[in-house]
CSV table of C-alpha atoms and ligand atoms in Angstrom, one decimal:
chain,number,residue,atom,x,y,z
A,1,MET,CA,-24.0,-41.8,4.3
A,2,THR,CA,-23.8,-40.6,7.8
A,3,GLN,CA,-23.4,-36.7,8.9
A,4,PHE,CA,-20.5,-36.1,10.8
A,5,LYS,CA,-19.7,-33.2,12.6
A,6,VAL,CA,-16.2,-31.9,13.2
A,7,MET,CA,-14.8,-30.6,16.4
A,8,LYS,CA,-11.2,-29.1,16.5
A,9,PHE,CA,-9.4,-28.1,19.8
A,10,GLY,CA,-6.3,-26.2,20.0
A,11,GLY,CA,-3.3,-26.4,22.0
A,12,THR,CA,-4.5,-24.8,25.1
A,13,SER,CA,-7.8,-26.9,25.0
A,14,VAL,CA,-5.7,-30.0,25.4
A,15,GLY,CA,-2.7,-28.6,26.9
A,16,LYS,CA,-3.5,-29.6,30.6
A,17,PRO,CA,-5.1,-32.9,31.8
A,18,GLU,CA,-8.1,-31.2,33.0
A,19,ARG,CA,-8.5,-29.4,29.7
A,20,MET,CA,-8.5,-33.2,27.9
A,21,ARG,CA,-11.0,-34.1,30.6
A,22,GLN,CA,-13.3,-31.1,29.5
A,23,VAL,CA,-12.9,-32.0,26.0
A,24,SER,CA,-14.0,-35.3,26.3
A,25,GLN,CA,-17.2,-34.1,28.0
A,26,LEU,CA,-17.7,-31.7,25.1
A,27,ILE,CA,-17.2,-34.3,22.5
A,28,THR,CA,-19.9,-36.7,24.1
A,29,ALA,CA,-22.5,-33.8,24.9
A,30,ASP,CA,-24.6,-35.2,22.1
A,31,ASP,CA,-24.7,-38.5,20.1
A,32,GLU,CA,-24.1,-36.7,16.8
A,33,PRO,CA,-21.2,-38.9,15.0
A,34,THR,CA,-18.2,-36.8,15.3
A,35,ILE,CA,-14.8,-36.3,14.1
A,36,VAL,CA,-12.3,-34.7,16.7
A,37,VAL,CA,-9.2,-33.0,15.4
A,38,LEU,CA,-6.4,-32.3,18.1
A,39,SER,CA,-3.6,-29.7,18.0
A,40,ALA,CA,-0.2,-30.7,20.0
A,41,LEU,CA,-0.5,-29.6,23.6
A,42,SER,CA,0.3,-26.0,23.9
A,43,GLY,CA,4.0,-25.3,23.9
A,44,THR,CA,5.0,-28.4,22.0
A,45,THR,CA,5.3,-27.4,18.7
A,46,ASN,CA,7.3,-24.5,19.4
A,47,SER,CA,9.8,-26.9,21.8
A,48,LEU,CA,10.0,-29.1,18.5
A,49,VAL,CA,10.9,-26.3,16.3
A,50,GLU,CA,13.7,-25.3,18.9
A,51,ILE,CA,14.6,-29.1,19.0
A,52,GLY,CA,14.9,-29.1,15.2
A,53,ASN,CA,16.7,-26.0,14.9
A,54,ALA,CA,19.1,-27.0,17.7
A,55,ILE,CA,19.9,-30.4,15.6
A,56,SER,CA,20.3,-28.8,12.3
A,57,SER,CA,22.8,-26.3,13.8
A,58,GLY,CA,24.7,-29.0,15.3
A,59,GLU,CA,23.9,-28.3,18.8
A,60,ARG,CA,23.2,-31.8,20.0
A,61,GLU,CA,24.0,-31.2,23.4
A,62,LYS,CA,21.3,-28.5,23.6
A,63,ALA,CA,18.8,-30.5,21.5
A,64,ARG,CA,19.5,-33.4,24.1
A,65,GLU,CA,18.4,-31.0,26.7
A,66,LEU,CA,15.4,-29.8,25.1
A,67,ILE,CA,14.2,-33.3,24.2
A,68,ASP,CA,14.5,-34.4,28.2
A,69,LYS,CA,12.7,-31.2,29.3
A,70,LEU,CA,9.8,-31.9,27.2
A,71,GLU,CA,9.9,-35.6,28.1
A,72,ALA,CA,9.8,-34.5,31.7
A,73,HIS,CA,6.8,-32.4,30.9
A,74,TYR,CA,4.9,-35.5,29.2
A,75,GLN,CA,5.6,-37.8,32.2
A,76,SER,CA,4.2,-35.5,34.6
A,77,PHE,CA,1.1,-34.8,32.3
A,78,ILE,CA,0.2,-38.4,31.7
A,79,LYS,CA,0.8,-38.8,35.6
A,80,GLU,CA,-2.2,-36.6,36.2
A,81,LEU,CA,-4.3,-37.9,33.1
A,82,VAL,CA,-4.7,-41.4,33.6
A,83,LYS,CA,-4.9,-43.2,36.8
A,84,GLY,CA,-5.6,-46.9,35.7
A,85,GLU,CA,-2.7,-49.1,35.8
A,86,LYS,CA,-3.1,-50.5,32.4
A,87,THR,CA,-4.0,-47.2,30.8
A,88,TYR,CA,-1.0,-45.7,32.6
A,89,ALA,CA,1.3,-48.3,31.4
A,90,LYS,CA,0.0,-47.6,27.9
A,91,ALA,CA,0.5,-43.8,28.0
A,92,LYS,CA,4.0,-44.4,29.3
A,93,ALA,CA,4.7,-46.5,26.4
A,94,ILE,CA,3.5,-43.9,24.1
A,95,VAL,CA,5.8,-41.3,25.5
A,96,ALA,CA,8.7,-43.6,25.6
A,97,GLU,CA,8.3,-44.5,21.8
A,98,HIS,CA,7.9,-40.9,20.5
A,99,PHE,CA,10.8,-39.6,22.7
A,100,GLU,CA,13.1,-42.7,21.7
A,101,PHE,CA,12.2,-41.6,17.8
A,102,LEU,CA,13.4,-37.9,18.7
A,103,THR,CA,16.4,-39.6,20.4
A,104,ILE,CA,17.4,-41.7,17.2
A,105,ILE,CA,16.8,-38.5,15.1
A,106,LEU,CA,19.7,-36.8,17.2
A,107,ARG,CA,22.3,-39.5,16.0
A,108,ILE,CA,21.3,-39.3,12.0
A,109,SER,CA,22.3,-36.5,9.6
A,110,PHE,CA,19.9,-33.7,9.5
A,111,SER,CA,17.6,-33.1,6.7
A,112,GLU,CA,14.5,-31.2,5.7
A,113,ALA,CA,12.3,-34.3,5.8
A,114,LEU,CA,13.8,-35.3,9.2
A,115,SER,CA,12.5,-31.7,10.5
A,116,LYS,CA,9.0,-32.3,9.6
A,117,ASP,CA,9.1,-36.0,11.5
A,118,ILE,CA,10.2,-33.8,14.5
A,119,LEU,CA,7.4,-31.7,14.1
A,120,ALA,CA,4.6,-34.1,13.8
A,121,GLN,CA,5.3,-35.8,17.0
A,122,GLY,CA,3.2,-33.2,19.0
A,123,GLU,CA,-0.1,-34.1,17.2
A,124,LEU,CA,0.8,-37.8,17.2
A,125,LEU,CA,1.4,-37.6,21.2
A,126,SER,CA,-1.5,-35.4,21.9
A,127,THR,CA,-4.0,-37.6,19.9
A,128,LYS,CA,-2.9,-41.2,21.2
A,129,LEU,CA,-2.6,-39.8,24.8
A,130,PHE,CA,-6.2,-38.4,24.6
A,131,SER,CA,-7.2,-41.9,23.0
A,132,VAL,CA,-5.8,-43.8,26.1
A,133,PHE,CA,-7.9,-41.3,28.4
A,134,LEU,CA,-10.9,-42.1,26.6
A,135,GLU,CA,-10.2,-45.7,26.8
A,136,GLU,CA,-9.9,-45.3,30.6
A,137,HIS,CA,-13.2,-43.6,30.6
A,138,LYS,CA,-14.9,-46.2,28.5
A,139,ILE,CA,-16.0,-43.9,25.7
A,140,ASP,CA,-15.8,-45.9,22.4
A,141,HIS,CA,-13.9,-44.3,19.8
A,142,HIS,CA,-11.4,-45.0,16.8
A,143,LEU,CA,-7.9,-43.3,16.3
A,144,LEU,CA,-7.9,-42.0,12.6
A,145,PRO,CA,-3.9,-41.6,11.6
A,146,ALA,CA,-4.0,-38.4,9.7
A,147,LEU,CA,-1.1,-39.4,7.5
A,148,GLU,CA,-3.5,-42.0,6.1
A,149,PHE,CA,-5.6,-39.6,4.2
A,150,MET,CA,-4.3,-35.8,4.8
A,151,SER,CA,-2.3,-35.1,1.9
A,152,ILE,CA,-0.5,-32.1,-0.1
A,153,ASP,CA,0.7,-31.9,-3.7
A,154,SER,CA,4.0,-30.7,-5.0
A,155,HIS,CA,2.7,-27.1,-4.8
A,156,ASP,CA,1.9,-27.7,-0.7
A,157,GLU,CA,-1.8,-27.6,-1.7
A,158,PRO,CA,-4.2,-30.1,0.0
A,159,GLN,CA,-5.6,-33.1,-2.5
A,160,ILE,CA,-9.0,-32.5,-1.5
A,161,ASN,CA,-10.4,-35.2,-3.8
A,162,SER,CA,-7.8,-37.7,-2.5
A,163,ILE,CA,-8.3,-36.9,1.3
A,164,LYS,CA,-12.3,-37.2,0.2
A,165,THR,CA,-12.0,-40.7,-1.1
A,166,LYS,CA,-9.2,-42.1,1.5
A,167,LEU,CA,-11.4,-40.5,4.4
A,168,ALA,CA,-14.6,-42.1,3.2
A,169,HIS,CA,-12.9,-45.5,2.9
A,170,LEU,CA,-11.3,-45.2,6.5
A,171,LEU,CA,-14.9,-44.4,7.9
A,172,GLN,CA,-16.6,-47.0,6.0
A,173,GLN,CA,-14.2,-49.4,7.5
A,174,HIS,CA,-15.4,-48.5,11.1
A,175,LYS,CA,-19.0,-47.8,10.5
A,176,ASP,CA,-19.9,-49.1,13.6
A,177,LYS,CA,-17.9,-46.1,15.4
A,178,LYS,CA,-19.5,-42.9,16.1
A,179,LEU,CA,-16.6,-40.8,17.3
A,180,PHE,CA,-13.4,-40.4,15.8
A,181,ILE,CA,-10.1,-38.6,16.7
A,182,THR,CA,-7.3,-37.6,14.4
A,183,GLN,CA,-4.4,-35.0,14.4
A,184,GLY,CA,-4.4,-31.8,13.0
A,185,TYR,CA,-1.6,-30.1,11.1
A,186,ILE,CA,0.0,-33.2,9.8
A,187,CYS,CA,0.0,-34.6,6.4
A,188,ARG,CA,1.8,-36.4,3.6
A,189,ASN,CA,3.8,-34.6,0.7
A,190,ALA,CA,4.1,-35.4,-2.7
A,191,ARG,CA,6.8,-37.6,-2.1
A,192,GLY,CA,5.0,-39.7,0.6
A,193,GLU,CA,7.2,-38.2,3.6
A,194,VAL,CA,5.6,-36.7,6.7
A,195,ASP,CA,4.9,-33.1,6.1
A,196,ASN,CA,2.5,-30.4,7.9
A,197,LEU,CA,-0.1,-27.5,6.8
A,198,LYS,CA,2.3,-24.9,8.4
A,199,ARG,CA,2.1,-23.5,11.7
A,200,GLY,CA,-1.4,-22.9,13.2
A,201,GLY,CA,-2.6,-25.7,10.4
A,202,SER,CA,-4.9,-27.6,12.7
A,203,ASP,CA,-7.7,-25.2,11.8
A,204,TYR,CA,-7.1,-26.0,8.2
A,205,SER,CA,-7.0,-29.8,8.6
A,206,ALA,CA,-10.4,-29.5,10.4
A,207,SER,CA,-11.9,-27.4,7.7
A,208,LEU,CA,-10.7,-29.8,5.1
A,209,ILE,CA,-12.0,-32.7,6.6
A,210,ALA,CA,-15.3,-30.9,7.6
A,211,ALA,CA,-15.3,-30.2,3.5
A,212,ALA,CA,-14.3,-33.8,2.8
A,213,ILE,CA,-16.9,-35.2,4.4
A,214,ASN,CA,-19.6,-32.5,4.0
A,215,ALA,CA,-19.9,-32.3,7.6
A,216,SER,CA,-23.0,-30.5,9.2
A,217,VAL,CA,-20.6,-28.1,11.0
A,218,CYS,CA,-17.1,-27.3,11.6
A,219,GLU,CA,-16.4,-26.2,15.3
A,220,ILE,CA,-13.3,-24.6,16.1
A,221,TRP,CA,-12.9,-24.8,19.8
A,222,THR,CA,-10.4,-22.2,21.4
A,223,ASP,CA,-9.9,-20.3,24.6
A,224,ILE,CA,-11.7,-17.2,23.7
A,225,ASP,CA,-15.4,-17.2,22.9
A,226,GLY,CA,-15.2,-16.5,19.1
A,227,MET,CA,-13.8,-13.8,17.0
A,228,HIS,CA,-13.8,-10.2,18.4
A,229,ASN,CA,-14.4,-6.9,17.0
A,230,ASN,CA,-11.0,-5.4,17.9
A,231,ASP,CA,-7.9,-6.6,19.1
A,232,PRO,CA,-8.1,-7.4,22.8
A,233,ARG,CA,-4.5,-7.2,23.5
A,234,VAL,CA,-4.5,-3.6,22.2
A,235,VAL,CA,-8.0,-2.3,23.2
A,236,LYS,CA,-9.6,-2.6,26.7
A,237,LYS,CA,-13.1,-3.4,25.7
A,238,THR,CA,-14.4,-5.7,22.7
A,239,VAL,CA,-17.1,-7.7,22.0
A,240,ALA,CA,-17.6,-11.3,20.2
A,241,ILE,CA,-19.1,-11.1,16.7
A,242,GLU,CA,-22.1,-13.5,16.3
A,243,GLN,CA,-22.2,-14.0,12.9
A,244,LEU,CA,-20.1,-13.4,9.7
A,245,SER,CA,-19.8,-14.2,6.1
A,246,PHE,CA,-17.1,-16.4,4.7
A,247,GLU,CA,-15.8,-13.4,2.8
A,248,GLU,CA,-15.6,-11.3,6.1
A,249,ALA,CA,-14.0,-14.1,8.2
A,250,ALA,CA,-11.4,-14.5,5.4
A,251,GLU,CA,-10.5,-11.0,5.5
A,252,LEU,CA,-10.4,-10.9,9.3
A,253,ALA,CA,-8.2,-14.0,9.6
A,254,TYR,CA,-6.1,-12.7,6.9
A,255,PHE,CA,-5.4,-9.1,8.3
A,256,GLY,CA,-4.7,-10.4,11.9
A,257,ALA,CA,-7.2,-12.0,13.7
A,258,LYS,CA,-5.3,-14.8,15.4
A,259,ILE,CA,-8.0,-17.0,16.2
A,260,LEU,CA,-8.4,-18.6,13.0
A,261,HIS,CA,-5.6,-19.7,10.0
A,262,PRO,CA,-6.7,-17.8,7.2
A,263,ALA,CA,-6.3,-21.0,4.8
A,264,SER,CA,-8.9,-22.7,6.6
A,265,ILE,CA,-12.0,-20.7,5.3
A,266,TRP,CA,-12.0,-21.7,1.8
A,267,PRO,CA,-12.7,-25.6,2.2
A,268,ALA,CA,-15.5,-24.7,4.4
A,269,GLN,CA,-16.8,-22.2,2.0
A,270,PHE,CA,-16.3,-23.9,-1.0
A,271,TYR,CA,-18.3,-27.0,0.3
A,272,LYS,CA,-20.5,-24.9,2.5
A,273,VAL,CA,-20.0,-26.1,5.6
A,274,PRO,CA,-20.8,-23.6,8.7
A,275,VAL,CA,-17.9,-23.0,10.7
A,276,LYS,CA,-18.4,-21.9,14.5
A,277,LEU,CA,-15.9,-20.5,16.7
A,278,LEU,CA,-16.1,-21.7,20.4
A,279,ASN,CA,-14.6,-21.3,23.7
A,280,THR,CA,-13.6,-24.5,25.6
A,281,MET,CA,-13.6,-22.6,29.0
A,282,GLN,CA,-16.9,-21.1,28.1
A,283,PRO,CA,-18.9,-23.9,26.1
A,284,ASP,CA,-22.4,-21.9,26.8
A,285,ALA,CA,-20.9,-18.6,25.2
A,286,LYS,CA,-22.3,-18.0,21.8
A,287,GLY,CA,-19.2,-17.9,19.7
A,288,THR,CA,-19.2,-16.8,16.3
A,289,LEU,CA,-20.8,-18.3,13.3
A,290,ILE,CA,-19.3,-18.0,10.0
A,291,THR,CA,-21.9,-19.0,7.0
A,292,GLU,CA,-22.4,-17.9,3.8
A,293,GLU,CA,-24.8,-15.1,5.1
A,294,ALA,CA,-23.2,-12.0,6.7
A,295,GLY,CA,-26.2,-11.7,9.0
A,296,SER,CA,-26.1,-8.0,9.4
A,297,GLN,CA,-24.9,-4.9,7.5
A,298,GLY,CA,-22.3,-2.5,8.6
A,299,VAL,CA,-18.7,-2.7,10.2
A,300,LYS,CA,-18.0,-5.7,12.4
A,301,ALA,CA,-14.4,-5.8,13.4
A,302,ILE,CA,-11.1,-4.1,12.7
A,303,ALA,CA,-8.0,-6.2,12.7
A,304,ALA,CA,-4.2,-5.1,12.2
A,305,LYS,CA,-1.4,-6.8,10.5
A,306,ASP,CA,2.2,-5.6,11.3
A,307,GLY,CA,5.3,-6.2,9.5
A,308,ILE,CA,4.5,-4.4,6.3
A,309,ILE,CA,6.5,-2.7,3.8
A,310,ALA,CA,5.4,-0.2,1.2
A,311,ILE,CA,7.2,0.2,-2.0
A,312,ASN,CA,6.3,3.1,-4.2
A,313,ILE,CA,7.2,3.6,-7.9
A,314,LYS,CA,7.1,6.8,-9.5
A,315,SER,CA,7.5,7.4,-12.9
A,316,SER,CA,6.1,9.8,-15.6
A,317,ARG,CA,6.5,7.0,-18.1
A,318,MET,CA,3.2,5.7,-16.5
A,319,LEU,CA,1.3,8.4,-18.0
A,320,LEU,CA,-1.3,7.3,-20.5
A,321,ALA,CA,1.2,4.3,-20.7
A,322,TYR,CA,-0.7,0.5,-20.7
A,323,GLY,CA,1.2,-2.4,-19.6
A,324,PHE,CA,3.0,-0.6,-16.8
A,325,LEU,CA,1.3,-2.5,-14.0
A,326,ARG,CA,1.7,-5.9,-15.5
A,327,LYS,CA,5.4,-5.4,-15.7
A,328,ILE,CA,5.5,-4.4,-12.1
A,329,PHE,CA,3.2,-7.3,-11.0
A,330,GLU,CA,5.6,-9.6,-12.8
A,331,VAL,CA,8.5,-8.8,-10.7
A,332,PHE,CA,6.7,-9.8,-7.5
A,333,GLU,CA,5.2,-12.9,-9.3
A,334,LYS,CA,8.8,-13.9,-10.1
A,335,TYR,CA,9.9,-13.6,-6.5
A,336,ARG,CA,6.2,-15.3,-5.4
A,337,THR,CA,5.7,-12.4,-3.2
A,338,PRO,CA,2.3,-11.7,-2.5
A,339,ILE,CA,0.9,-8.1,-2.6
A,340,ASP,CA,-1.6,-7.0,0.0
A,341,MET,CA,-2.6,-3.6,-0.9
A,342,ILE,CA,-2.2,-1.4,-4.0
A,343,THR,CA,-2.9,2.3,-4.7
A,344,THR,CA,-2.2,4.3,-7.8
A,345,SER,CA,-2.1,7.6,-9.1
A,346,GLU,CA,-1.6,8.5,-12.9
A,347,VAL,CA,2.1,8.5,-12.2
A,348,ALA,CA,3.0,6.5,-9.4
A,349,VAL,CA,1.8,3.2,-7.6
A,350,SER,CA,2.3,2.1,-4.1
A,351,LEU,CA,2.0,-1.3,-2.9
A,352,THR,CA,2.4,-3.3,0.2
A,353,ILE,CA,4.3,-6.5,0.9
A,354,GLU,CA,4.8,-8.8,4.0
A,355,ASN,CA,7.4,-11.3,2.8
A,356,THR,CA,10.8,-9.3,2.8
A,357,ALA,CA,12.8,-12.3,1.9
A,358,ASP,CA,13.4,-11.2,-1.5
A,359,LEU,CA,13.2,-7.5,-1.1
A,360,LYS,CA,16.4,-6.3,-2.4
A,361,ALA,CA,16.2,-8.3,-5.6
A,362,ILE,CA,12.5,-6.9,-6.1
A,363,VAL,CA,13.9,-3.4,-5.7
A,364,ARG,CA,16.6,-4.1,-8.1
A,365,GLU,CA,14.5,-5.1,-10.6
A,366,LEU,CA,11.6,-2.5,-10.2
A,367,GLU,CA,14.5,0.4,-10.5
A,368,PRO,CA,14.3,0.5,-14.3
A,369,PHE,CA,10.7,1.6,-14.1
A,370,GLY,CA,11.1,4.7,-12.1
A,371,ALA,CA,12.1,6.1,-8.7
A,372,ILE,CA,11.7,3.6,-6.0
A,373,GLU,CA,11.1,4.3,-2.7
A,374,VAL,CA,10.7,1.8,0.5
A,375,GLU,CA,9.1,2.6,3.8
A,376,GLU,CA,9.3,-0.2,6.8
A,377,ASN,CA,7.6,-0.7,10.0
A,378,LEU,CA,4.1,0.1,8.7
A,379,THR,CA,0.8,-1.9,9.8
A,380,ILE,CA,-2.7,-2.5,7.7
A,381,VAL,CA,-5.7,-1.7,9.6
A,382,SER,CA,-8.3,-3.5,8.2
A,383,ILE,CA,-12.0,-2.7,8.9
A,384,VAL,CA,-14.3,-5.5,7.8
A,385,GLY,CA,-18.2,-5.7,7.4
A,386,ASN,CA,-21.0,-6.5,5.4
A,387,GLU,CA,-21.9,-4.2,2.2
A,388,LEU,CA,-19.5,-1.5,3.7
A,389,THR,CA,-19.9,0.4,0.3
A,390,GLN,CA,-23.6,0.5,0.8
A,391,THR,CA,-23.4,1.7,4.5
A,392,PRO,CA,-23.4,5.5,4.3
A,393,ASP,CA,-21.6,6.7,7.3
A,394,VAL,CA,-18.6,4.2,7.4
A,395,LEU,CA,-15.9,6.2,5.6
A,396,SER,CA,-17.0,9.7,7.5
A,397,LYS,CA,-16.8,8.1,11.1
A,398,LEU,CA,-13.5,6.4,9.8
A,399,PHE,CA,-11.9,9.3,9.0
A,400,ALA,CA,-13.5,11.8,11.9
A,401,ALA,CA,-12.0,9.2,14.3
A,402,LEU,CA,-8.5,9.1,12.8
A,403,VAL,CA,-7.9,13.0,12.1
A,404,LYS,CA,-4.7,12.8,13.9
A,405,VAL,CA,-3.2,9.7,12.3
A,406,PRO,CA,-0.8,9.7,9.5
A,407,ILE,CA,-2.8,7.5,6.9
A,408,ARG,CA,-0.3,6.3,4.4
A,409,MET,CA,-2.5,4.5,2.0
A,410,VAL,CA,-6.4,3.8,1.8
A,411,SER,CA,-8.0,0.9,-0.2
A,412,TYR,CA,-11.7,1.1,-0.4
A,413,GLY,CA,-14.1,-0.5,-3.0
A,414,GLY,CA,-11.8,-3.8,-4.0
A,415,SER,CA,-14.6,-5.8,-2.1
A,416,LYS,CA,-17.6,-4.7,-0.5
A,417,HIS,CA,-16.2,-6.2,3.1
A,418,ASN,CA,-13.3,-4.2,3.6
A,419,VAL,CA,-11.6,-0.8,4.0
A,420,SER,CA,-7.8,-1.0,4.7
A,421,LEU,CA,-5.8,1.6,5.9
A,422,LEU,CA,-1.6,1.7,5.9
A,423,ILE,CA,-0.3,3.5,9.1
A,424,PRO,CA,3.1,3.4,10.7
A,425,SER,CA,3.2,0.9,13.0
A,426,ALA,CA,4.0,3.2,15.9
A,427,HIS,CA,0.3,4.6,15.6
A,428,LYS,CA,-1.4,1.2,15.7
A,429,THR,CA,-2.6,1.1,19.5
A,430,GLU,CA,-3.8,4.6,18.9
A,431,THR,CA,-5.7,3.9,15.5
A,432,LEU,CA,-7.2,0.7,17.0
A,433,GLN,CA,-8.4,2.6,20.4
A,434,LEU,CA,-9.9,5.5,18.2
A,435,LEU,CA,-11.6,3.2,15.8
A,436,ASN,CA,-13.1,1.1,18.8
A,437,LYS,CA,-14.5,4.3,20.0
A,438,GLY,CA,-15.7,5.8,16.7
A,439,LEU,CA,-16.9,2.8,14.9
A,440,PHE,CA,-18.2,0.8,17.8
A,441,GLY,CA,-18.6,3.2,20.5
A,442,LEU,CA,-16.6,1.0,22.8
A,443,GLU,CA,-13.7,2.7,25.2
B,1,LIG,N1,0.8,-27.7,16.6
B,1,LIG,C1,0.7,-26.6,15.3
B,1,LIG,C2,1.4,-25.6,15.6
B,1,LIG,O1,1.6,-25.1,16.7
B,1,LIG,C3,-0.4,-27.0,14.8
B,1,LIG,C4,-1.8,-26.0,15.6
B,1,LIG,O2,-1.6,-25.9,16.6
B,1,LIG,O3,-2.7,-25.7,14.5
B,1,LIG,O4,1.5,-24.6,14.7
B,2,MG,MG1,-4.4,-22.2,16.5
């Protein structure tokens, strides 16, 4: 079977006509068979969310205005994108078709399924318009409809085996082609309706596709040159990380590095497809390579996740008892609320959650187990690296840097790749800056 590579471009990488032009150069730079996965143009999915919200709350007028505004954006986008008479007419027809669809939706009664249809328009538009652009430049390709192969089951989990079979079949049907374009994010659900892989899910699509076709590499093209050692919005100087293991990348993505959707790690990891994070604006920059091997030992990066809540359960009944933790965990399981951090002493357990949807009910059900305290506005700072437990001075440097920060919880040893700290969010900036200096020698 032909071996493909997968190249995924995010919203900003296709958000302007000149960026699309750049993308067309990047995907034709070598003649390796390639599947290109595109996000919606930047800002589009947010607008579609707003449109859906306006329709669902009965604000038709507002929805109408939002649709018109978005349509105007696409009208001017295609004017700059394609110059040929025939291709321009095609692009115009595509825009008309999708906005007509949105207009029709305005008239029918709103449903959850319909809101997913609205959200799907972004990726459908970006890929179809890009395809017309390629056609104008005589770049041979085939547009693969993601709705024909990407699917999730009734628990919203991707059906990798079915994706594999369907995709192989579609590629086989067009085996004379070397370049395929498809939509990220969108899929079909167990009822056969249009659905999606949640916000930011185009990375997940790319990784699933790469896994399904056993791609040589899954390249994620964004607007920064890879994963950085710290949050560039908070500290002045950061550096790109050259290489990460899948485990390290998963911890970083989960604990706040915005560059990669956390779910997108496992398909590539499981099917052993290397992932590369690259920069559309600086295509020659090395970026970050994510493989099974970590590359080097020691601390690689720091990430932070806000909006964390700590729940402390204190009970003398816990002393020498067994089965206590199970009963507590069952409460969280019942409300499908993931726990991020946990620390215990002989008479107390502290754990953190991010999802507050059922906080009240959870606290009510925990009350019989002991005295419950809830603390909000917390941040998890995660220090990620390779073989951290074997690297001698990580902890001493860490705590030396943070003498003045009131640390609420520490989690160390759960994995070899991570030390997590829980701190009040008000101390986040200071903590990230102090660690940048203390662990990386960067200001
Ligand atoms: N367009 C979708 C979003 O904005 C998916 C993606 O870009 O990854 O969430
Ligand atoms: Mg993204």
